XYZ file of C-alpha atoms in Angstrom:
508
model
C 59.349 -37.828 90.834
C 56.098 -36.237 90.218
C 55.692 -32.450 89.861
C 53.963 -30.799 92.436
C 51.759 -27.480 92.196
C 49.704 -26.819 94.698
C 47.108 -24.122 95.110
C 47.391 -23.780 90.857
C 43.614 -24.158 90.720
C 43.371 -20.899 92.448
C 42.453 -16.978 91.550
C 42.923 -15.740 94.693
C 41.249 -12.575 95.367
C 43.154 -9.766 97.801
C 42.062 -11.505 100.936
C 43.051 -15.189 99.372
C 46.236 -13.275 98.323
C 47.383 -12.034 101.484
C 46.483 -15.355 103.652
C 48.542 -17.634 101.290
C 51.569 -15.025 101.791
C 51.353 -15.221 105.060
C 51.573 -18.328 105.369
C 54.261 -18.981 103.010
C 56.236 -16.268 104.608
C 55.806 -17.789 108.277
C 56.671 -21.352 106.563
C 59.989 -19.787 104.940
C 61.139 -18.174 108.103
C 60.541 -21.654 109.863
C 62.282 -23.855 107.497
C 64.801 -21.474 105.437
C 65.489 -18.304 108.071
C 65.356 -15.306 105.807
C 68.356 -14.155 107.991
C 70.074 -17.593 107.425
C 72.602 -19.420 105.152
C 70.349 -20.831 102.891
C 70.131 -24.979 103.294
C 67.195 -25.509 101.077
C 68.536 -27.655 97.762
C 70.090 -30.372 100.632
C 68.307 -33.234 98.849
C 70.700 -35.343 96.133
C 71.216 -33.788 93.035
C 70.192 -30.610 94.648
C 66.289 -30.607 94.061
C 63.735 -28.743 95.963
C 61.150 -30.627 98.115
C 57.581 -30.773 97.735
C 57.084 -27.585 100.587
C 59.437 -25.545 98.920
C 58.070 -26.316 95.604
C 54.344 -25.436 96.766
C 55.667 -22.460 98.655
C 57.284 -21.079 95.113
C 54.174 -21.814 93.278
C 51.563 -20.227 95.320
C 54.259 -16.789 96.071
C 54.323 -17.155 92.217
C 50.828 -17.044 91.674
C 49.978 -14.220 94.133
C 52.901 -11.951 92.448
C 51.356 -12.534 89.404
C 48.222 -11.050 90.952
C 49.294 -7.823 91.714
C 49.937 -8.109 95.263
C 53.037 -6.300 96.287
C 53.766 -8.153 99.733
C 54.012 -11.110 97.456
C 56.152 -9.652 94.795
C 58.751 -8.769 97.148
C 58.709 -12.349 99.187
C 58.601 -14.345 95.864
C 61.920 -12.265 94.878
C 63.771 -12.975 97.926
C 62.856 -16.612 97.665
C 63.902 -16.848 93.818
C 67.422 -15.035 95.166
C 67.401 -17.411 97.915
C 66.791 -20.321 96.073
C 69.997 -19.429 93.786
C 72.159 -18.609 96.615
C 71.133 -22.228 97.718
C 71.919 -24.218 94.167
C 75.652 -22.322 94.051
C 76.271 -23.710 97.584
C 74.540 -27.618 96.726
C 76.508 -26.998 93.437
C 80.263 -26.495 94.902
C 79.682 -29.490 97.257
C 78.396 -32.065 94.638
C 80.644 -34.010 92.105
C 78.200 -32.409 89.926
C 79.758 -29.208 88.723
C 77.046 -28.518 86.369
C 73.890 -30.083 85.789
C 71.575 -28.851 82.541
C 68.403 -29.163 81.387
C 67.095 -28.311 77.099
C 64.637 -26.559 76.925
C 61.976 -25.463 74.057
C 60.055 -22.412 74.061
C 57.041 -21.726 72.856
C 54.936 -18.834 71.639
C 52.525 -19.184 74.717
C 55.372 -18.390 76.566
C 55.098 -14.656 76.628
C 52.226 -15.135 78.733
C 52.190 -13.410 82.102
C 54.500 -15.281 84.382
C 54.790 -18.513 82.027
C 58.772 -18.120 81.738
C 58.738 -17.508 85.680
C 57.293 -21.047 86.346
C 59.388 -22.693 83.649
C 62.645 -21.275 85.454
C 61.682 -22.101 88.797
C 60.973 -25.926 87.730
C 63.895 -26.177 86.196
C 65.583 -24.790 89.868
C 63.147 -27.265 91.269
C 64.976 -30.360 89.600
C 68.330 -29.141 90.570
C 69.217 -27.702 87.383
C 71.990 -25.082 87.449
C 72.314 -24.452 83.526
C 69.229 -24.272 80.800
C 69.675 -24.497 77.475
C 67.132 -23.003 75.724
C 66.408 -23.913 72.010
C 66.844 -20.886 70.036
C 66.754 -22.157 66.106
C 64.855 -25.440 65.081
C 62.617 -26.653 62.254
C 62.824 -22.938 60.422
C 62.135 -20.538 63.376
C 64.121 -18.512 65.424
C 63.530 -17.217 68.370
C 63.723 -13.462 68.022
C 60.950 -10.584 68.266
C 59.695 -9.861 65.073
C 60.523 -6.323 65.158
C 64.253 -7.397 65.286
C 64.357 -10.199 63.076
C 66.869 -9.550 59.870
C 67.353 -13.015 59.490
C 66.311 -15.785 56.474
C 63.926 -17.255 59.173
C 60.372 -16.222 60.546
C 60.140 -15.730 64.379
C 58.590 -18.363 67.036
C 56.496 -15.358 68.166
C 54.357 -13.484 65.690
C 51.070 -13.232 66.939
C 49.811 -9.650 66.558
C 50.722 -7.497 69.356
C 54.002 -9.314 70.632
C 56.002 -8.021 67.547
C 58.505 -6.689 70.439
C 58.441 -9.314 72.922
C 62.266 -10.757 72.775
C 62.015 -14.298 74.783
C 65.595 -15.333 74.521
C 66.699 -11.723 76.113
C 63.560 -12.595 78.665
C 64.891 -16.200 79.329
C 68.689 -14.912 79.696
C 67.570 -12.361 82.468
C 64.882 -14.111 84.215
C 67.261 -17.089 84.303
C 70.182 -15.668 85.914
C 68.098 -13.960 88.721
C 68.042 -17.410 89.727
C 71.365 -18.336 89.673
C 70.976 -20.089 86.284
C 73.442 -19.827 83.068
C 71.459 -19.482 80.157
C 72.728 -20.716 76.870
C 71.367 -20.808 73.526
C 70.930 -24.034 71.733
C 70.332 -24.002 67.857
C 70.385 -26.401 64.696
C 73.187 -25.522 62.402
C 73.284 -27.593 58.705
C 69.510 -28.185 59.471
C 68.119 -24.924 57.890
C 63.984 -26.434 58.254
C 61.400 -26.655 55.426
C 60.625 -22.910 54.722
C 64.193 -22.265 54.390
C 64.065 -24.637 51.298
C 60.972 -22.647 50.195
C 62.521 -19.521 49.740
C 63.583 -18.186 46.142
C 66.949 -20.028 44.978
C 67.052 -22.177 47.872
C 67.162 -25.103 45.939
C 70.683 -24.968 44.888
C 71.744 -24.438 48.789
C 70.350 -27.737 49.711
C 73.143 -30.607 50.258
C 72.936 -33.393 47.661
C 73.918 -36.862 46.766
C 74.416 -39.057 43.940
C 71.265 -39.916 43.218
C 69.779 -36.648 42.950
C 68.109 -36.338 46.662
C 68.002 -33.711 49.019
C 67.062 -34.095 52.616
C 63.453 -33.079 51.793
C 63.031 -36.478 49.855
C 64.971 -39.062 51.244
C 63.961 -41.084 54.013
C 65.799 -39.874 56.867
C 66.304 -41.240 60.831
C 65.681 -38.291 62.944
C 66.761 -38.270 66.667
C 65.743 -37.407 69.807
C 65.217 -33.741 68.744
C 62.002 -34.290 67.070
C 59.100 -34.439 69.479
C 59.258 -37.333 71.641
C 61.687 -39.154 69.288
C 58.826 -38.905 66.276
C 60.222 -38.984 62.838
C 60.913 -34.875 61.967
C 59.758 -34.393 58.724
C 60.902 -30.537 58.669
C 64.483 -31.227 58.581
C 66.490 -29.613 55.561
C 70.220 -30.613 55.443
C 72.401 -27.141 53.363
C 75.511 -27.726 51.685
C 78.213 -26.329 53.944
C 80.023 -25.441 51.283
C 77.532 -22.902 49.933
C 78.477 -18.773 50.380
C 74.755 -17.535 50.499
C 73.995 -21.191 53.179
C 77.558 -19.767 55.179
C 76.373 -16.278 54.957
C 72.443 -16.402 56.457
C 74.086 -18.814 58.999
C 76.807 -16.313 60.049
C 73.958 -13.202 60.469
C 71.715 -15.646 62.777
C 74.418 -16.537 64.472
C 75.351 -12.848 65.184
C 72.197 -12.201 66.258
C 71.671 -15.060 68.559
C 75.177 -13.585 70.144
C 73.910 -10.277 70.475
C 71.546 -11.478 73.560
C 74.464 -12.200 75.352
C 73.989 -15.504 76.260
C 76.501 -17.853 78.495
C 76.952 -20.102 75.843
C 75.969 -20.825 72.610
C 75.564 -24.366 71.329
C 75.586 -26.129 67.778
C 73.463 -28.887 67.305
C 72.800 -31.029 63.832
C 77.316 -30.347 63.015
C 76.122 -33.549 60.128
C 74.591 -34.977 56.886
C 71.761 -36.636 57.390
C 71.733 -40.377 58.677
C 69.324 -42.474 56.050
C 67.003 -45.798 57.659
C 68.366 -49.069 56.774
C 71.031 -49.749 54.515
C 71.453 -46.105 53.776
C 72.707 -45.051 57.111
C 76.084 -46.477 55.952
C 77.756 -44.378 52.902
C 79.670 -47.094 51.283
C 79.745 -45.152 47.055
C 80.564 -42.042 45.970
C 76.987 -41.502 45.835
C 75.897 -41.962 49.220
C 77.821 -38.890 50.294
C 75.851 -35.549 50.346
C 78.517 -33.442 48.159
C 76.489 -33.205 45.061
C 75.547 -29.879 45.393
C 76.972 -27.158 42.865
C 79.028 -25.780 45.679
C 80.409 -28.446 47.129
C 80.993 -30.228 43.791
C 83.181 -27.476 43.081
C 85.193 -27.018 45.767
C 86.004 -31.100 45.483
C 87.071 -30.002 41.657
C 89.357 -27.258 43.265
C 91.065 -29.554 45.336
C 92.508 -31.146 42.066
C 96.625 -30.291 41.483
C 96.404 -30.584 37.581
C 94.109 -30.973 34.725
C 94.425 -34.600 34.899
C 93.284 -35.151 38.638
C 90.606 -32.874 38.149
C 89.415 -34.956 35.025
C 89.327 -38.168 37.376
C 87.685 -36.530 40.103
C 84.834 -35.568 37.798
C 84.627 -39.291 36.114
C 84.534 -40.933 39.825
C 81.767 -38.597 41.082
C 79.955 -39.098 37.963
C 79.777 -42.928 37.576
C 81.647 -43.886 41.257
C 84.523 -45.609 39.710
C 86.981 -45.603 37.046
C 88.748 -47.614 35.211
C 92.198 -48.250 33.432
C 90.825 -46.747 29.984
C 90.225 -43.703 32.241
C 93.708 -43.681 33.548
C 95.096 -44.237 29.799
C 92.441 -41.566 28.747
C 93.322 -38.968 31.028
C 97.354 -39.080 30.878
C 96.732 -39.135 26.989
C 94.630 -35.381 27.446
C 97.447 -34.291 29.779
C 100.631 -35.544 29.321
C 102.204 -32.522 30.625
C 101.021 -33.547 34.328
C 102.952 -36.606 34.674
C 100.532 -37.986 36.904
C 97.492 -37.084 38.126
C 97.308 -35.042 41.578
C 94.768 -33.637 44.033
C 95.109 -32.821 47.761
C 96.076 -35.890 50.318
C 97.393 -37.565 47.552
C 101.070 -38.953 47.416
C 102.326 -38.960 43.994
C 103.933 -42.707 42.933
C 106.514 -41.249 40.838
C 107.157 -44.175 39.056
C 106.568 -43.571 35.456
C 106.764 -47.217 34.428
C 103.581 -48.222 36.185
C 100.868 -49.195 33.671
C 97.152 -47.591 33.675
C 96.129 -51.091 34.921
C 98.406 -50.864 37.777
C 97.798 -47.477 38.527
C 93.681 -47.802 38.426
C 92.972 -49.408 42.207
C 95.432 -47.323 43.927
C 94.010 -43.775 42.365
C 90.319 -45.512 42.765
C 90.969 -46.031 46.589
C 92.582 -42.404 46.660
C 89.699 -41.030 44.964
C 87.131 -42.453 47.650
C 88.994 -41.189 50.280
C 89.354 -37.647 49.129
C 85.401 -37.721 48.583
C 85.128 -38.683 52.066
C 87.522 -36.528 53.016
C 85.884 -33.768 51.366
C 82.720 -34.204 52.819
C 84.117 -34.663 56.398
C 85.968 -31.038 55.485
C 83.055 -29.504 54.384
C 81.046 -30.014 58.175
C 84.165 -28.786 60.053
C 84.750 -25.860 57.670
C 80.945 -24.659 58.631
C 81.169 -25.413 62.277
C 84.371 -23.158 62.482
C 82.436 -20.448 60.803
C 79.348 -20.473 63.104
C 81.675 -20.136 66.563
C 83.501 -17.358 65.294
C 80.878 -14.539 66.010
C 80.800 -16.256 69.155
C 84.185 -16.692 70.811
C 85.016 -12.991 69.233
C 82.439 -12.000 71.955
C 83.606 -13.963 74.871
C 80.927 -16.248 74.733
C 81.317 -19.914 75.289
C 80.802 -21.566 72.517
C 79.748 -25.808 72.155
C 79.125 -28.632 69.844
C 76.266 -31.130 70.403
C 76.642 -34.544 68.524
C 76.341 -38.269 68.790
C 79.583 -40.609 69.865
C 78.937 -42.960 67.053
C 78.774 -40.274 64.345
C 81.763 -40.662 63.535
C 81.919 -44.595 62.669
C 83.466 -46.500 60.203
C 81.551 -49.618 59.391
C 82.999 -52.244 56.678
C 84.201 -50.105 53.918
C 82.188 -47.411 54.567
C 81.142 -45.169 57.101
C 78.180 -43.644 59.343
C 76.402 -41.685 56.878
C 76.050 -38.862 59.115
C 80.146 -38.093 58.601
C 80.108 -35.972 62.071
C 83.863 -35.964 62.902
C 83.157 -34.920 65.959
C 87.152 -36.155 67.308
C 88.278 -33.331 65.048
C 85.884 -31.027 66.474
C 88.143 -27.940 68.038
C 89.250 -28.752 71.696
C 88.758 -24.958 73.128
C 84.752 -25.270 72.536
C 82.733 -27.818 75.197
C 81.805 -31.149 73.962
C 78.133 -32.147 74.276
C 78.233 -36.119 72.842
C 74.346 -37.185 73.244
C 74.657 -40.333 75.082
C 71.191 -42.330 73.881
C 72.284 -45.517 74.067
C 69.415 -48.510 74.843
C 70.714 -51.686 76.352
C 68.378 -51.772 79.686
C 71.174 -50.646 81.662
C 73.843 -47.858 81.826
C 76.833 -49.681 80.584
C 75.815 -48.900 76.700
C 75.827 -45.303 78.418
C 78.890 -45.323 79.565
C 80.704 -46.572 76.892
C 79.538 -44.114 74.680
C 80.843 -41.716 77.405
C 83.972 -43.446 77.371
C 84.508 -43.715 73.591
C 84.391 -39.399 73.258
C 86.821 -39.147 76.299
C 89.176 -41.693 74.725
C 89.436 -39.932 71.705
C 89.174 -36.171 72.784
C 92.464 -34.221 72.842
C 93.424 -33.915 76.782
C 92.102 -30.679 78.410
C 88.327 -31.157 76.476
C 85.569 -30.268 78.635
C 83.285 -33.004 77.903
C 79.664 -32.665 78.904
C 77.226 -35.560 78.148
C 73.737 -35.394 77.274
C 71.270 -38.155 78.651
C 67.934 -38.980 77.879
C 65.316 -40.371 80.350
C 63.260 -39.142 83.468
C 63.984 -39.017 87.307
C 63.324 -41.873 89.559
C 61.726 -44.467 86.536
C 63.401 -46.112 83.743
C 61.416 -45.720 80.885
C 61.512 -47.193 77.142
C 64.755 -49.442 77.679
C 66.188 -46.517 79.408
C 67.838 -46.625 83.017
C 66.558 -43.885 85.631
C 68.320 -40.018 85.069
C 70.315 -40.964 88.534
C 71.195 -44.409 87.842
C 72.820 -43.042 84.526
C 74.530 -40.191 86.147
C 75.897 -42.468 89.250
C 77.196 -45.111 86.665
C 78.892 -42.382 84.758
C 80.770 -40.643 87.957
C 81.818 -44.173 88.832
C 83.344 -45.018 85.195
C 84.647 -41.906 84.350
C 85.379 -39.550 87.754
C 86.170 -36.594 85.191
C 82.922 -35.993 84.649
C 81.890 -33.071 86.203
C 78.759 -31.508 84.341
C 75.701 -33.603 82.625
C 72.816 -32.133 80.927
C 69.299 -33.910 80.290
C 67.406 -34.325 77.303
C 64.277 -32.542 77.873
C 62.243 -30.355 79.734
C 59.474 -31.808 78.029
C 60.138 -34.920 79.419
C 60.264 -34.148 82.830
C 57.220 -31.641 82.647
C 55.236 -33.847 79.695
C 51.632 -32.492 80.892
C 53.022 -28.365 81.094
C 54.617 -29.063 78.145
C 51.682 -30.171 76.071
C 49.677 -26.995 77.426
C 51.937 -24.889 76.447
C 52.707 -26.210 72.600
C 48.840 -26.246 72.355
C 47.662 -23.287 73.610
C 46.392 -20.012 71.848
C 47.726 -16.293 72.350
């Protein structure tokens, strides 16, 4: 479906002005009745048609201009508009259907968030999430920015200008929830750039951090191009946990309806790398994280293997003999998830595969521990406000393939069950059913009572790179799985590609 905007060529002048509101106001009483229940968003999936798209746009444009009578028409038609999604809304199988959304610094322009909002009512959207931390910016005014990050906006004279607060209340006016979408163990480049930052960054074996190991970046990046910016933290660093926390707080203080965590992961390497089959394909080689996995040793002696199998990813029977000769007070070595053998007679020989299995499994385990610990943390600030709170993340994440697993370790079916569930569904087969069973995969393993609310990628009415149509996805979905009730769509800049590009481009 192509976007319509008619009469944008326009700078109407106060006689221009007043003809075009005439004649949108003696369209709206003909097809809407301002006195009416309003039966505009009839079409499916509850989109506007091409009049009242045209009749938006050119009210719009007028208010922008100054003139009053317009002003006043344009806000009864937003209200109207909204009153007309809730109605379409309670009547469709689809509860809740959601749009992402990226800001830019453009955006502060003089009705640029207006026409955003109303194309996203246009499509039929009743929720926007609107990207609020990605590739090292945040978006908050400058003038209120205590975080480790620099602000979207910082052109010279909008040091005040706060677009999230903007978004949230120019949103709702039109019957949309508003929530805030940000990265979370993706800090972006300049974070890495800052003084000490190296020693925040996660790590693996082999000495690489995020910044210089090839990576596979999703659908996040621009138009699914490799993102060069992005800068995986060790979750189990205090001064990483603590600039997290005061973003987070600040993101919360807007009020928004919800708050959701994106990039809840390691990075996922290209090739043979996106499995982590050794020790030293998992990203807990940074200071902190290495010593929280030393910590979660029981004795001396379990601490003393933990170090050799990090350090050379095995160990052998001299190491067994070794380490019971250093410590022959433990007995045995112990460390967390570990069930003692208690047989003293066993030789080191014996001994060596079992604690060598053991020892891969509590790295794992540790790792896996280490992205839950810092997604708990981030929804705190949230949920103590009321605010809903979400995690975004891919249904194969959380894979095990041969003897090792999806090097992204996002365990997203131990993810808490009182947040929503966001699982981007990406798949590419040339039909829905790789969809669906994605879909199907996060409901099967969700704890009962999870809201579950997938993400799609693609674009209404066309398939498009291997991908079905946004509708045929959605009706293959309610026919598989009935309990789905709200979708979202992966992104505004898809649907709007040519606004888009104006708008990342252009200068304040």
């Amino acid at each position: 479906m192509k976007f319509l905007r008619p009469f944008s060529h326009l700078q109407p002048g106060r006689f221009q002005r007043h003809m075009i509101v005439a004649l949108v106001t003696t369209s709206l009483v003909s097809t809407l009745g301002w006195g009416k229940t309003a039966q505009a968003q009839t079409a499916p999936y509850c989109q506007l048609s091409a009049t009242e798209i045209a009749q938006t746009a050119a009210l719009r444009q007028a208010a922008i201009q100054g003139d009053r009578t317009a002003q006043n028409r344009y806000r009864a038609l937003v209200t109207q508009h909204a009153t007309a999604m809730r109605q379409c809304r309670r009547q469709s199988w689809l509860q809740n259907q959601a749009i992402w959304l990226r800001l830019y610094p453009c955006d502060v322009r003089p009705g640029a968030l207006e026409e955003i909002l109303d194309n996203v009512v246009s499509r039929g959207y009743s929720q926007v999430y609107v990207e609020v931390f990605a590739n090292g910016q945040v978006l908050l005014p400058q003038s209120d920015n205590n975080t480790s990050w620099v602000s979207i906006v910082r052109a010279p004279g909008y040091g005040d200008r706060d677009l999230l607060a903007e978004a949230i209340a120019k949103g709702r006016e039109r019957g949309l929830q508003v929530y805030a979408w940000m990265f979370t163990m993706n800090f972006g480049y300049t974070y890495s750039q800052r003084p000490g930052a190296d020693q925040v960054l996660a790590r693996n074996g082999t000495g690489h951090t995020s910044l210089n190991f090839r990576t596979d970046a999703g659908l996040n990046a621009d138009f699914g191009s490799v993102n060069s910016d992005e800068t995986f933290i060790d979750p189990y660093n205090i001064r990483a946990k603590q600039d997290y926390y005061a973003l987070v707080q600040a993101i919360a203080r807007r009020r928004p309806d919800g708050v959701l965590f994106d990039y809840i992961r390691y990075p996922r390497g290209t090739g043979a790398a996106s499995v982590a089959s050794r020790v030293s394909d998992l990203w807990i080689y940074g200071s902190a994280a290495q010593n929280a996995l030393y910590e979660r040793a029981l004795n001396q002696s379990g601490r003393e293997l933990i170090r050799r199998f990090i350090s050379r990813g095995y160990i052998t029977a001299s190491d067994v003999s070794s380490v019971n000769s250093l410590y022959p007070q433990d007995g045995e070595p112990l460390w967390q998830g570990l069930n003692p053998n208690g047989n003293t007679a066993i030789t080191s020989e014996q001994a060596q595969p079992y604690l060598q299995q053991e020892l891969w499994r509590l790295s794992v385990a540790h790792a896996i521990q280490g992205v839950l610990d810092f997604l708990g943390m981030s929804i705190l600030p949230v949920q103590r406000q009321g605010i809903t709170a979400g995690a975004v993340f891919f249904p194969d994440g959380n894979l095990a393939i041969g003897r090792g697993y999806d090097s992204r370790l996002q365990p997203w079916d131990r993810f808490p069950s009182n947040i929503e569930w966001h699982p981007m569904s990406y798949a590419i087969c040339g039909t829905p059913d790789c969809i669906v069973a994605q879909v199907q995969r996060v409901f099967s393993q969700a704890p009962g009572g999870t809201k579950i609310m997938p993400v799609l990628a693609g674009t209404w009415g066309q398939a498009a790179n291997g991908r079905p149509s946004l509708e045929a996805q959605m009706q293959a979905i309610h026919q598989a799985v009935p309990q789905v009730s709200s979708i979202s769509h992966f992104a505004y800049s898809w649907q709007f590609p040519q606004a888009d590009q104006q708008r990342k481009f252009c200068r304040l």
